[in-house]
PDB file of C-alpha atoms and ligand atoms in Angstrom:
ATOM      1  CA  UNK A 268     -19.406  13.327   8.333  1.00 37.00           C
ATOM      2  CA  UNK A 269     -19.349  17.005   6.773  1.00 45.00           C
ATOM      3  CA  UNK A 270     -17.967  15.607   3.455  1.00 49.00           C
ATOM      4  CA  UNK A 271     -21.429  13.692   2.387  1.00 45.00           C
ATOM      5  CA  UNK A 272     -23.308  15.898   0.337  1.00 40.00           C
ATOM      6  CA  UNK A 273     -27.163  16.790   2.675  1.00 42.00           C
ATOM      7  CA  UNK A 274     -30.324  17.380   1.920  1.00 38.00           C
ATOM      8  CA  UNK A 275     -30.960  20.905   0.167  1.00 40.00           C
ATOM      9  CA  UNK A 276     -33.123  21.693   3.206  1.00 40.00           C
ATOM     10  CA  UNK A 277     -31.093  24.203   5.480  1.00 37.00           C
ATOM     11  CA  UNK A 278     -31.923  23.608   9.587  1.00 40.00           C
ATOM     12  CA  UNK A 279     -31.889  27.421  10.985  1.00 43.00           C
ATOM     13  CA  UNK A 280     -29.168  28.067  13.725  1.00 45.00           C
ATOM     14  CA  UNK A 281     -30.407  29.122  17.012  1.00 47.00           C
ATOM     15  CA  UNK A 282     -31.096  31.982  17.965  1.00 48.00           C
ATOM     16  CA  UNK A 283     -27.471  34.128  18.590  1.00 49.00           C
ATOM     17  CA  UNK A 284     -25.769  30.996  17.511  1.00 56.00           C
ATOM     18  CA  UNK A 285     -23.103  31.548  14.522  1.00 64.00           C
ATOM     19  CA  UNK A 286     -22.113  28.735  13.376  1.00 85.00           C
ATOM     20  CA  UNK A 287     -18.426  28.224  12.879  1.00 96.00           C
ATOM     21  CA  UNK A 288     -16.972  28.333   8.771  1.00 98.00           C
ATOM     22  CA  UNK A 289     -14.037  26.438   8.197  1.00 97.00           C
ATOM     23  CA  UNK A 290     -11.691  28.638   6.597  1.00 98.00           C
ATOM     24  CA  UNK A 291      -8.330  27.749   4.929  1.00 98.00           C
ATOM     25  CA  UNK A 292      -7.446  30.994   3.959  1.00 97.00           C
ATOM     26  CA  UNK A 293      -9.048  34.566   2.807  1.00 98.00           C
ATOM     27  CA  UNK A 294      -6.869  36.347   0.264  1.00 96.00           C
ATOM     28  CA  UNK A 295      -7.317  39.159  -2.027  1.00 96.00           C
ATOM     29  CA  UNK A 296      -7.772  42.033  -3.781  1.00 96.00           C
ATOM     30  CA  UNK A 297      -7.364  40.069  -7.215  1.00 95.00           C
ATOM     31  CA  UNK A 298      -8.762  39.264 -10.095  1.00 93.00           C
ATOM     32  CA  UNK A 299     -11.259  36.244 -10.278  1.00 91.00           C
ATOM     33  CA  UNK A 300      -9.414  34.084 -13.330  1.00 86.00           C
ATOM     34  CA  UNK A 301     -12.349  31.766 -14.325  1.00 85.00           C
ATOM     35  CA  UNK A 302     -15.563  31.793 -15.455  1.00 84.00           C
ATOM     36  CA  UNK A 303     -17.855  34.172 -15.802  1.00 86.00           C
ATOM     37  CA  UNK A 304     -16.703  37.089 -13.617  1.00 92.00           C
ATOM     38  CA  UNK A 305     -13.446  37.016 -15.226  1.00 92.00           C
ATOM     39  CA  UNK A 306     -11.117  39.729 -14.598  1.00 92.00           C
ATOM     40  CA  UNK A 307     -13.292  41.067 -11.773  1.00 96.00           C
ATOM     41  CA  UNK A 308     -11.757  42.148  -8.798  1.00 97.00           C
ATOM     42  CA  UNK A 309     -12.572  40.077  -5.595  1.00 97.00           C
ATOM     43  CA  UNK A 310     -11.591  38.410  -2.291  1.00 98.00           C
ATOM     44  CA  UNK A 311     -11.173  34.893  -2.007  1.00 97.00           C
ATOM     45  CA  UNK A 312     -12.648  32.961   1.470  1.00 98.00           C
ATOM     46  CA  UNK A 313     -11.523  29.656   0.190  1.00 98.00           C
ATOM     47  CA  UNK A 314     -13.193  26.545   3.310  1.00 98.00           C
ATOM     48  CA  UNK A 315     -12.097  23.486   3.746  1.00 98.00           C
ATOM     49  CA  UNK A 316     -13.850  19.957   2.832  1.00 97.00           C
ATOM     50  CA  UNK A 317     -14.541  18.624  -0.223  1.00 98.00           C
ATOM     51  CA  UNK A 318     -16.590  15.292  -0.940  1.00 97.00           C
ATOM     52  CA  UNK A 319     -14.553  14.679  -4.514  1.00 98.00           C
ATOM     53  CA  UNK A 320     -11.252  13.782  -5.376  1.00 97.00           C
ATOM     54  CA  UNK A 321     -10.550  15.363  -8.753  1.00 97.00           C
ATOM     55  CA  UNK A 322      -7.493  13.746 -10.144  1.00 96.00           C
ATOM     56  CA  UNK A 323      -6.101  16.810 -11.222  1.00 95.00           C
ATOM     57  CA  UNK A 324      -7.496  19.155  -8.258  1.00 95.00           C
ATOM     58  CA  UNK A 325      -5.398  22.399  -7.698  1.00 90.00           C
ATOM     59  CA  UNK A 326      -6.652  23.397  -4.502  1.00 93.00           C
ATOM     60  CA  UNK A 327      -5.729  19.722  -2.247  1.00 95.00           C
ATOM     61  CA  UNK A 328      -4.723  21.986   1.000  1.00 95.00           C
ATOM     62  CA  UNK A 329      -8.495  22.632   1.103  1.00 97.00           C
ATOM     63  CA  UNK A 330      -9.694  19.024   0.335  1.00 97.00           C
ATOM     64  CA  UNK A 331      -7.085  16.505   2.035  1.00 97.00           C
ATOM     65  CA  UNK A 332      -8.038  15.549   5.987  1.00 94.00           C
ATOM     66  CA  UNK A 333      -4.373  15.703   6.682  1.00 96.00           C
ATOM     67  CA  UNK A 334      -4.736  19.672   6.669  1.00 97.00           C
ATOM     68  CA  UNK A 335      -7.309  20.131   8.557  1.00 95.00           C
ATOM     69  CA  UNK A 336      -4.988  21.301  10.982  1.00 95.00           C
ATOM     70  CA  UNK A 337      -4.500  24.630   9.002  1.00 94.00           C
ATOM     71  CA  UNK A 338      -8.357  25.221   8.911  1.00 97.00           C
ATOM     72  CA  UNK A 339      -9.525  27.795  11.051  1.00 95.00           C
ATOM     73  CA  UNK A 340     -13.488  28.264  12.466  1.00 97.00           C
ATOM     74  CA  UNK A 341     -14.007  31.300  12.125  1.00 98.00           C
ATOM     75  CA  UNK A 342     -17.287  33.469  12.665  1.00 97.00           C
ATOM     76  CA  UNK A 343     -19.465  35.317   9.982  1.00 98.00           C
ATOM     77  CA  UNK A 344     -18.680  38.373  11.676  1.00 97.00           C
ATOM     78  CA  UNK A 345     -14.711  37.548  11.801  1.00 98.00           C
ATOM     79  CA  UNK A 346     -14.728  36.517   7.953  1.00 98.00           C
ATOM     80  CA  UNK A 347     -16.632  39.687   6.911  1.00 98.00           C
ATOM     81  CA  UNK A 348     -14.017  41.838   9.134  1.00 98.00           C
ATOM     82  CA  UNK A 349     -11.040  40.454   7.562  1.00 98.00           C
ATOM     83  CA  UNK A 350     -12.600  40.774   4.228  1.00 98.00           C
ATOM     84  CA  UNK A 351     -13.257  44.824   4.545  1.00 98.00           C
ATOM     85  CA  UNK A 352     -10.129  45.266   6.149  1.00 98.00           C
ATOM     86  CA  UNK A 353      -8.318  43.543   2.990  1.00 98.00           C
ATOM     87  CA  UNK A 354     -10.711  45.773   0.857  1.00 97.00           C
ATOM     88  CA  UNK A 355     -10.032  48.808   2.759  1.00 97.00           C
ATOM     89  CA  UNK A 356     -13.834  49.038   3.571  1.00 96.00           C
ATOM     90  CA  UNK A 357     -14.392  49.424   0.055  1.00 96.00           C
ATOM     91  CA  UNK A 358     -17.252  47.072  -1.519  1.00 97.00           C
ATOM     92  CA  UNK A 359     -16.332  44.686  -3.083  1.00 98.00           C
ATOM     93  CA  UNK A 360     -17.016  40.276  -4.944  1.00 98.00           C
ATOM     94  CA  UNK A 361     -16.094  37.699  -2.241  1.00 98.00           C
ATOM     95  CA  UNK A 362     -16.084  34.437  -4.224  1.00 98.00           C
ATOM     96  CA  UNK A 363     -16.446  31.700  -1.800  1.00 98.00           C
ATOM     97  CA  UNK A 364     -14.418  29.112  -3.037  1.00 97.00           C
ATOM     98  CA  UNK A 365     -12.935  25.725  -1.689  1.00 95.00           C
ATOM     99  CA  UNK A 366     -13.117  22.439  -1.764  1.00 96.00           C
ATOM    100  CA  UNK A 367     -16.572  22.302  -1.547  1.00 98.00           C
ATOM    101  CA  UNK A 368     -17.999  25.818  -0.114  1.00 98.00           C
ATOM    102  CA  UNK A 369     -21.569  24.393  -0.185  1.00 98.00           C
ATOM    103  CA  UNK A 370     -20.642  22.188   2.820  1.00 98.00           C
ATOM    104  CA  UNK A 371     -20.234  24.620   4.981  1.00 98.00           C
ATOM    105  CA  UNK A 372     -22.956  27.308   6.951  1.00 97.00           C
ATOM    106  CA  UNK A 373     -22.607  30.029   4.707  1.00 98.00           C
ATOM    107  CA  UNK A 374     -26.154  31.415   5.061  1.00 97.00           C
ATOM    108  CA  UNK A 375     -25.399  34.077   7.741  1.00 97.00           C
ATOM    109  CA  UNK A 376     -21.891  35.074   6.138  1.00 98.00           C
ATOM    110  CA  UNK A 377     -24.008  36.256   3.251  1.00 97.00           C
ATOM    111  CA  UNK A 378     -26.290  37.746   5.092  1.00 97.00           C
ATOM    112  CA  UNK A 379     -24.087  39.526   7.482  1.00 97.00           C
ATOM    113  CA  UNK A 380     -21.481  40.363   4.231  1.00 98.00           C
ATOM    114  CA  UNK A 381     -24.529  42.010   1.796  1.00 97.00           C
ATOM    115  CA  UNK A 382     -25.692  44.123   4.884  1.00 97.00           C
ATOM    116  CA  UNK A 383     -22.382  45.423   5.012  1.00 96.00           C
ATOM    117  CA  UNK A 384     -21.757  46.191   1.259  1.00 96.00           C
ATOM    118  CA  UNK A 385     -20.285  43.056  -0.353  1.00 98.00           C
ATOM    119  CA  UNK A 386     -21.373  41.003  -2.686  1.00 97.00           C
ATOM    120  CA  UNK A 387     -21.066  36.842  -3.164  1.00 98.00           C
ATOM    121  CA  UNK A 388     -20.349  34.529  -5.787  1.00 98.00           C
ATOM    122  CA  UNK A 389     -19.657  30.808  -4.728  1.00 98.00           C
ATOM    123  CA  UNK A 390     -18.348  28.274  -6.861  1.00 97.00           C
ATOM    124  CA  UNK A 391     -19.532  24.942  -6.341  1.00 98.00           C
ATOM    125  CA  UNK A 392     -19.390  21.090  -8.165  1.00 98.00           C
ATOM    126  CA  UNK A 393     -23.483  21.308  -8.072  1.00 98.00           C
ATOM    127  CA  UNK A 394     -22.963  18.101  -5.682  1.00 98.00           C
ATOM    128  CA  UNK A 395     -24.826  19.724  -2.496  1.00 98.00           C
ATOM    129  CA  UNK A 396     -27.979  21.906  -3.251  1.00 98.00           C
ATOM    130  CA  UNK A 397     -28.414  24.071  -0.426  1.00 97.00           C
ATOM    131  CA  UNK A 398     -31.771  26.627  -0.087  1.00 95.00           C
ATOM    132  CA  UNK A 399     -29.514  29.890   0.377  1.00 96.00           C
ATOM    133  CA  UNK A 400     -28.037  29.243  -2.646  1.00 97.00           C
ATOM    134  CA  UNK A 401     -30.887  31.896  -3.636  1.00 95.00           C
ATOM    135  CA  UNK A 402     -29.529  34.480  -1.447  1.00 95.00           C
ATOM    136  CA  UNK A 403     -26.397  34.496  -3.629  1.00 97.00           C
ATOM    137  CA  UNK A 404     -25.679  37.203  -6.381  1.00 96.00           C
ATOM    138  CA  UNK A 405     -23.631  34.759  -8.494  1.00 96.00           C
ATOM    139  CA  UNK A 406     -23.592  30.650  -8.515  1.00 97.00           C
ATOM    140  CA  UNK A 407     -20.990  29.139 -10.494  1.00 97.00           C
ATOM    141  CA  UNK A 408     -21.879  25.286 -10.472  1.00 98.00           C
ATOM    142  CA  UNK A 409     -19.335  23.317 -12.419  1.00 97.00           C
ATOM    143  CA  UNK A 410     -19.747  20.140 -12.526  1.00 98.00           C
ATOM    144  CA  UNK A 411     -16.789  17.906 -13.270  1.00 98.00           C
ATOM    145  CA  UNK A 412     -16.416  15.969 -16.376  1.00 98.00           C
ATOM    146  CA  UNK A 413     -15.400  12.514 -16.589  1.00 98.00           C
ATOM    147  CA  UNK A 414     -11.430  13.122 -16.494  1.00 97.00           C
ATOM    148  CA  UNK A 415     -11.358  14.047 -12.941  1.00 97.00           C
ATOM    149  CA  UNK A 416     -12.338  10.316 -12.079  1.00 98.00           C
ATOM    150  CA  UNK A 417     -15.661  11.628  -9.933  1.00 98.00           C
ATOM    151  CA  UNK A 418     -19.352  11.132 -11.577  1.00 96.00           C
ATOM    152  CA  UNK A 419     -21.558  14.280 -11.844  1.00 97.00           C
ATOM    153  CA  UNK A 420     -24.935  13.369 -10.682  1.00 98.00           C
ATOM    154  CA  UNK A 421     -27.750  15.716 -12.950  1.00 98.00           C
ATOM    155  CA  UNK A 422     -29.811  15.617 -10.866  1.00 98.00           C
ATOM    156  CA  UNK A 423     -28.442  16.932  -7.897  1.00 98.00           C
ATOM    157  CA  UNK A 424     -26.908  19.520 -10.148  1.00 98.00           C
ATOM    158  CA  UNK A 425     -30.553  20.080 -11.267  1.00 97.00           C
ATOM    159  CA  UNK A 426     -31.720  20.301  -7.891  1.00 97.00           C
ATOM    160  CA  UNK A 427     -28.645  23.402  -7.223  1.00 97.00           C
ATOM    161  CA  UNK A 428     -30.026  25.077  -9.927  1.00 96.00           C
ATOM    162  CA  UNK A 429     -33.944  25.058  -8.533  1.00 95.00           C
ATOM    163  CA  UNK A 430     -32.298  26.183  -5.014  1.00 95.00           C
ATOM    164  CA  UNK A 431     -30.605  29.251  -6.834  1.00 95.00           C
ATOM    165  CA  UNK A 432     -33.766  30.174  -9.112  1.00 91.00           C
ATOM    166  CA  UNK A 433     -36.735  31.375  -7.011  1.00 74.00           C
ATOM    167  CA  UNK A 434     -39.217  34.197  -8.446  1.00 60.00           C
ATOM    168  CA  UNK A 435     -37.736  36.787  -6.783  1.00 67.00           C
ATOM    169  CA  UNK A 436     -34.028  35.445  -7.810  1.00 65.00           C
ATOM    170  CA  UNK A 437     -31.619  37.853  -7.674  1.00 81.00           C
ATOM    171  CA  UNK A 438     -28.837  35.236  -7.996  1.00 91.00           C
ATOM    172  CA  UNK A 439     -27.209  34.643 -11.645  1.00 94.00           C
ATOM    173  CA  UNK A 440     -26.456  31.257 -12.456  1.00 96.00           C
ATOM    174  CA  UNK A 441     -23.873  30.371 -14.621  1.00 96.00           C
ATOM    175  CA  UNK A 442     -22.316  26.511 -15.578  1.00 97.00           C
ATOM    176  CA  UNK A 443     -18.399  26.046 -15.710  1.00 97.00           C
ATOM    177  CA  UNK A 444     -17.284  22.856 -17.479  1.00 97.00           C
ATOM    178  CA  UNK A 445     -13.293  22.195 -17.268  1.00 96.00           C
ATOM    179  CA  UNK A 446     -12.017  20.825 -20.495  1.00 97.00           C
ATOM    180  CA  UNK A 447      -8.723  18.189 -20.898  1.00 96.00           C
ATOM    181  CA  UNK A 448      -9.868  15.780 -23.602  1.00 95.00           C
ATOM    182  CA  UNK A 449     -12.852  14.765 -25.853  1.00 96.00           C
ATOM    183  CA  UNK A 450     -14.783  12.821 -23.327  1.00 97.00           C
ATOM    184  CA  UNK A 451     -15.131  16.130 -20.956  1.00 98.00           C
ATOM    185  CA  UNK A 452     -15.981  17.844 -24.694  1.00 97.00           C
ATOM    186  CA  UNK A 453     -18.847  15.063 -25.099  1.00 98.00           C
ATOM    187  CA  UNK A 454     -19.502  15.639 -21.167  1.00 98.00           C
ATOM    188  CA  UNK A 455     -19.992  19.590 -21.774  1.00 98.00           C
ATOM    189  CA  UNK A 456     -22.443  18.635 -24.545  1.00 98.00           C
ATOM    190  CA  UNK A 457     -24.690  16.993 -22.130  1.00 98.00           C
ATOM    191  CA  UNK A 458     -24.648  20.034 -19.790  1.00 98.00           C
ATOM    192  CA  UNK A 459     -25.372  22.355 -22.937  1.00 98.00           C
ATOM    193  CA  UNK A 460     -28.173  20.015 -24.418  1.00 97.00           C
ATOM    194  CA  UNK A 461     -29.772  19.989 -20.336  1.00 97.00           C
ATOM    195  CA  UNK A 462     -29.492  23.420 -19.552  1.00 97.00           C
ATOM    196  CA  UNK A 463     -27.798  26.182 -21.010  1.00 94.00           C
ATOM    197  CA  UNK A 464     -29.694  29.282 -22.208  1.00 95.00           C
ATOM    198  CA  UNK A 465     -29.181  32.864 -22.102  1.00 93.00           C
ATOM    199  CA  UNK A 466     -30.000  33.029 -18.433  1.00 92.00           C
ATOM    200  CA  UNK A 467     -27.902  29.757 -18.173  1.00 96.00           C
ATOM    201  CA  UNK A 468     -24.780  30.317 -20.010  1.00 96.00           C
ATOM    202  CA  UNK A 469     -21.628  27.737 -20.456  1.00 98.00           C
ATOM    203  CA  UNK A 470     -18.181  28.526 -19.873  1.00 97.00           C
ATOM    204  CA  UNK A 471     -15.574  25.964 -20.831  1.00 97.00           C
ATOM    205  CA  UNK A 472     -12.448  26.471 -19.745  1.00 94.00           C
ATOM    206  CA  UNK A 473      -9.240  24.603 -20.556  1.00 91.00           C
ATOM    207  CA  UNK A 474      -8.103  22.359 -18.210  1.00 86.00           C
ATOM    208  CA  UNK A 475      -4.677  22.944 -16.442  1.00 82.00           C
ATOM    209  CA  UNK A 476      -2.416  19.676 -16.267  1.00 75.00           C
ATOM    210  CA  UNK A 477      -0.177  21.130 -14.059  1.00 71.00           C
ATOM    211  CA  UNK A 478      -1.165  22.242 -10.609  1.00 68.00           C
ATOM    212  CA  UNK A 479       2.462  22.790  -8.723  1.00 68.00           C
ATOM    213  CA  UNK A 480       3.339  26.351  -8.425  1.00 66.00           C
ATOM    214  CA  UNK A 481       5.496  27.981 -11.205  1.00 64.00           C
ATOM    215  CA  UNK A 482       8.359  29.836  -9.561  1.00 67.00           C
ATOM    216  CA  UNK A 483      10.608  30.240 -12.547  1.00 68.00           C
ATOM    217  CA  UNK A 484       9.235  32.424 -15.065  1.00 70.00           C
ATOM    218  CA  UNK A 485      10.785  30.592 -18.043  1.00 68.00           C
ATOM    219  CA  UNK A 486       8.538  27.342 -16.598  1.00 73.00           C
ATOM    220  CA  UNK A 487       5.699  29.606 -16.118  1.00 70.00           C
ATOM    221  CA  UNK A 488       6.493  30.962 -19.844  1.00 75.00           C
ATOM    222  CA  UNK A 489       6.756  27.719 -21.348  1.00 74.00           C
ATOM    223  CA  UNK A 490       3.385  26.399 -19.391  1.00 74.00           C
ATOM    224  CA  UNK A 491       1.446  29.465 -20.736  1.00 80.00           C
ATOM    225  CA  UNK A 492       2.199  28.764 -24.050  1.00 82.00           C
ATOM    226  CA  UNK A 493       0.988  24.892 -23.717  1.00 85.00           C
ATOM    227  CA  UNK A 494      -2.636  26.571 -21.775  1.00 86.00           C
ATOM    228  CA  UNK A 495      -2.881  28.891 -25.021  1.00 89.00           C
ATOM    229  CA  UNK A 496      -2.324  26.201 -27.517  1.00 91.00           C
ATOM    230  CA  UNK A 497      -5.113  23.666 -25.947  1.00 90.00           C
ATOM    231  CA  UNK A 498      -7.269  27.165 -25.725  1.00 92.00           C
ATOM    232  CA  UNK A 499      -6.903  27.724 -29.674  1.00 93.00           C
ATOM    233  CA  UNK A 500      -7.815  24.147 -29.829  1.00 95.00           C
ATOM    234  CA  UNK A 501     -10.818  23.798 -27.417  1.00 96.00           C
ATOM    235  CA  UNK A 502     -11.779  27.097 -29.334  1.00 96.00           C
ATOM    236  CA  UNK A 503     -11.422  25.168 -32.856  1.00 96.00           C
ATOM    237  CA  UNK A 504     -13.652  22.390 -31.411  1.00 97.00           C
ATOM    238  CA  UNK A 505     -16.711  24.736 -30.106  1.00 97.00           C
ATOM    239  CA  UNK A 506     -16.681  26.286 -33.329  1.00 97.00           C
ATOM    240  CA  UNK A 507     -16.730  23.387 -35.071  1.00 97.00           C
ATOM    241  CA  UNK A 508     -19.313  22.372 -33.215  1.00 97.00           C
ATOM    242  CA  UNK A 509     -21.695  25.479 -33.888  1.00 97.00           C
ATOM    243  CA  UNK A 510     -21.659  26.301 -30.160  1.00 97.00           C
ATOM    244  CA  UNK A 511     -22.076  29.727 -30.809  1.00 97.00           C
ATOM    245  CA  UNK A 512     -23.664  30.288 -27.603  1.00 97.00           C
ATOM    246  CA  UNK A 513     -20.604  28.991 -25.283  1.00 97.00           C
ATOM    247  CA  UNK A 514     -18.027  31.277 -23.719  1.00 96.00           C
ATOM    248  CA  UNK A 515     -14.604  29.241 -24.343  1.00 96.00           C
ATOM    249  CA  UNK A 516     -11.575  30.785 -21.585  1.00 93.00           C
ATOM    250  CA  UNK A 517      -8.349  30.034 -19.905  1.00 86.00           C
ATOM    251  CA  UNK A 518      -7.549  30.481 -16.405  1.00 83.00           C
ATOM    252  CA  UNK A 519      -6.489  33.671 -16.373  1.00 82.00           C
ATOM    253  CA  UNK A 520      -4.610  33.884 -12.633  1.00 80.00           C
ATOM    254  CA  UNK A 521      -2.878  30.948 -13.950  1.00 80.00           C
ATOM    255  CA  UNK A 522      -1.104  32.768 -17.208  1.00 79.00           C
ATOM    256  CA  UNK A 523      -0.420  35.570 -15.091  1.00 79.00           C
ATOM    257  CA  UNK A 524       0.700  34.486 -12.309  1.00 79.00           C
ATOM    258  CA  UNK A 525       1.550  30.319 -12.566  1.00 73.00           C
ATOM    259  CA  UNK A 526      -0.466  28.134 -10.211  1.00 61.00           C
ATOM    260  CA  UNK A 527       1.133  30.059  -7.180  1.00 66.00           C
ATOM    261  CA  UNK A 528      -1.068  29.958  -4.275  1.00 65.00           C
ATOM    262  CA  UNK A 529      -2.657  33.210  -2.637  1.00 66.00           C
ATOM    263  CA  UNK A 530      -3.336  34.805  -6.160  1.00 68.00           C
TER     264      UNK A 530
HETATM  265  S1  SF4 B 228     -14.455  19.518  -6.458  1.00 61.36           S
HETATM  266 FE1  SF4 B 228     -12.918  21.136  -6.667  1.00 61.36          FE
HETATM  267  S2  SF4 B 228     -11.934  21.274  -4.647  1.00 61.36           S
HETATM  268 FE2  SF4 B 228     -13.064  19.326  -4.690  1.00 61.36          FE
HETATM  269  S3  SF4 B 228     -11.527  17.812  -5.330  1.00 61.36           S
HETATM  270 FE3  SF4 B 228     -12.606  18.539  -7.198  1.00 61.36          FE
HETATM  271  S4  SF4 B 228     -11.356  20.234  -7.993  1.00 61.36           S
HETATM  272 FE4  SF4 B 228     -10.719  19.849  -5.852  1.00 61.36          FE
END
């Protein structure tokens, strides 16, 4: 079943054989809101599958079997097209999002994409290591903390990481933890404590309680002022802390532009 996480060890396709992505849907120019290419301009190829069930997940048309219907196979060659026509042949970040990207057979997209110009970020849960993960020029892994209900395993997330890191990397890794309560606070702590350096860096990031799409912009008002008041506290608590060498953020598509899908 392509939701159970695999070994890290990547089979090569045939010969002239692309392998099908499933693709929900590619969208874009816009700004990446998270993490640590915040504010950067980018296309979205968001796939379909996931092997969690975050309780507060944003992105369920991408996770839940009952829209699979809406995901499309589509070929490396098909995905890069539609990406450089959205991009008007101008390079550009594809961030490779989901449900879970890592379960799907991304190595030729990147290939086939970074011949033609673009460059790749995927965000991922750190729940499937997978060998091209070194071919990437960005790996977000954030693993989720204990209010989404799943359990990060650290070693599999440690495992991501070796995948991504080779001597000749060229891929930056960076580690996202999502933020609602203390718990994920005391969660983040283990991931700083484990891993985070300067060539590992932490971004927390507050966590968003509602996931429907805004569509009045008093409600989208009122919910960016709730997302900036657990930001000035989340910010209150690193300092407190002494994490001076954490990145604290919001989701910036989300104060912009509400939850609404396609942004
Ligand atoms: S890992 Fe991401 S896409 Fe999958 S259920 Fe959790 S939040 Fe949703």
């Amino acid at each position: 079943v392509d939701e159970t996480p695999q070994a890290a060890t990547v089979t090569p396709a045939e010969p002239g054989f692309a392998a099908r992505i499933r693709v929900v849907e590619i969208f874009g120019p816009t700004i990446q809101g998270e993490g640590s290419l915040i504010g950067l301009p980018t296309i979205f190829v968001r796939t379909g599958g996931c092997d969690y069930r975050c309780a507060w997940c944003d992105s369920l048309h991408a996770v839940l079997p009952q829209y699979r219907e809406e995901w499309h196979p589509m070929t490396p060659g098909a995905i890069v097209e539609s990406v450089r026509s959205l991009a008007g042949g101008r390079p550009i970040l594809v961030t490779l999002s989901g449900g879970n990207p890592a379960l799907q057979p991304l190595e030729p997209l990147i290939h086939e994409g970074q011949a033609q110009g673009l460059t790749f970020a995927l965000e991922t849960q750190g729940s499937a290591p997978r060998a091209w993960f070194r071919l990437l020029d960005h790996l977000v892994l954030s693993p989720k903390p204990p209010s989404s209900g799943e359990t990060c395993d650290f070693r599999i997330l440690n495992e991501c990481i070796r995948a991504a890191a080779s001597a000749k990397n060229r891929c930056a890794i960076t580690m996202k933890v999502v933020v609602f309560d203390d718990a994920d606070l005391d969660f983040a702590a283990q991931v700083r404590d484990r891993w985070c350096s300067p060539a590992l860096p932490l971004v927390l990031q507050v966590g968003n309680p509602e996931v429907a799409p805004l569509a009045f912009p008093v409600t989208r008002a009122l919910h960016a002022n709730t997302l900036l008041r657990s930001l000035a506290t989340l910010t209150e608590q690193v300092l407190a802390r002494g994490w001076y060498d954490v990145r604290v953020l919001p989701q910036l598509h989300t104060l912009i532009w509400g939850n609404v899908r396609g942004r």
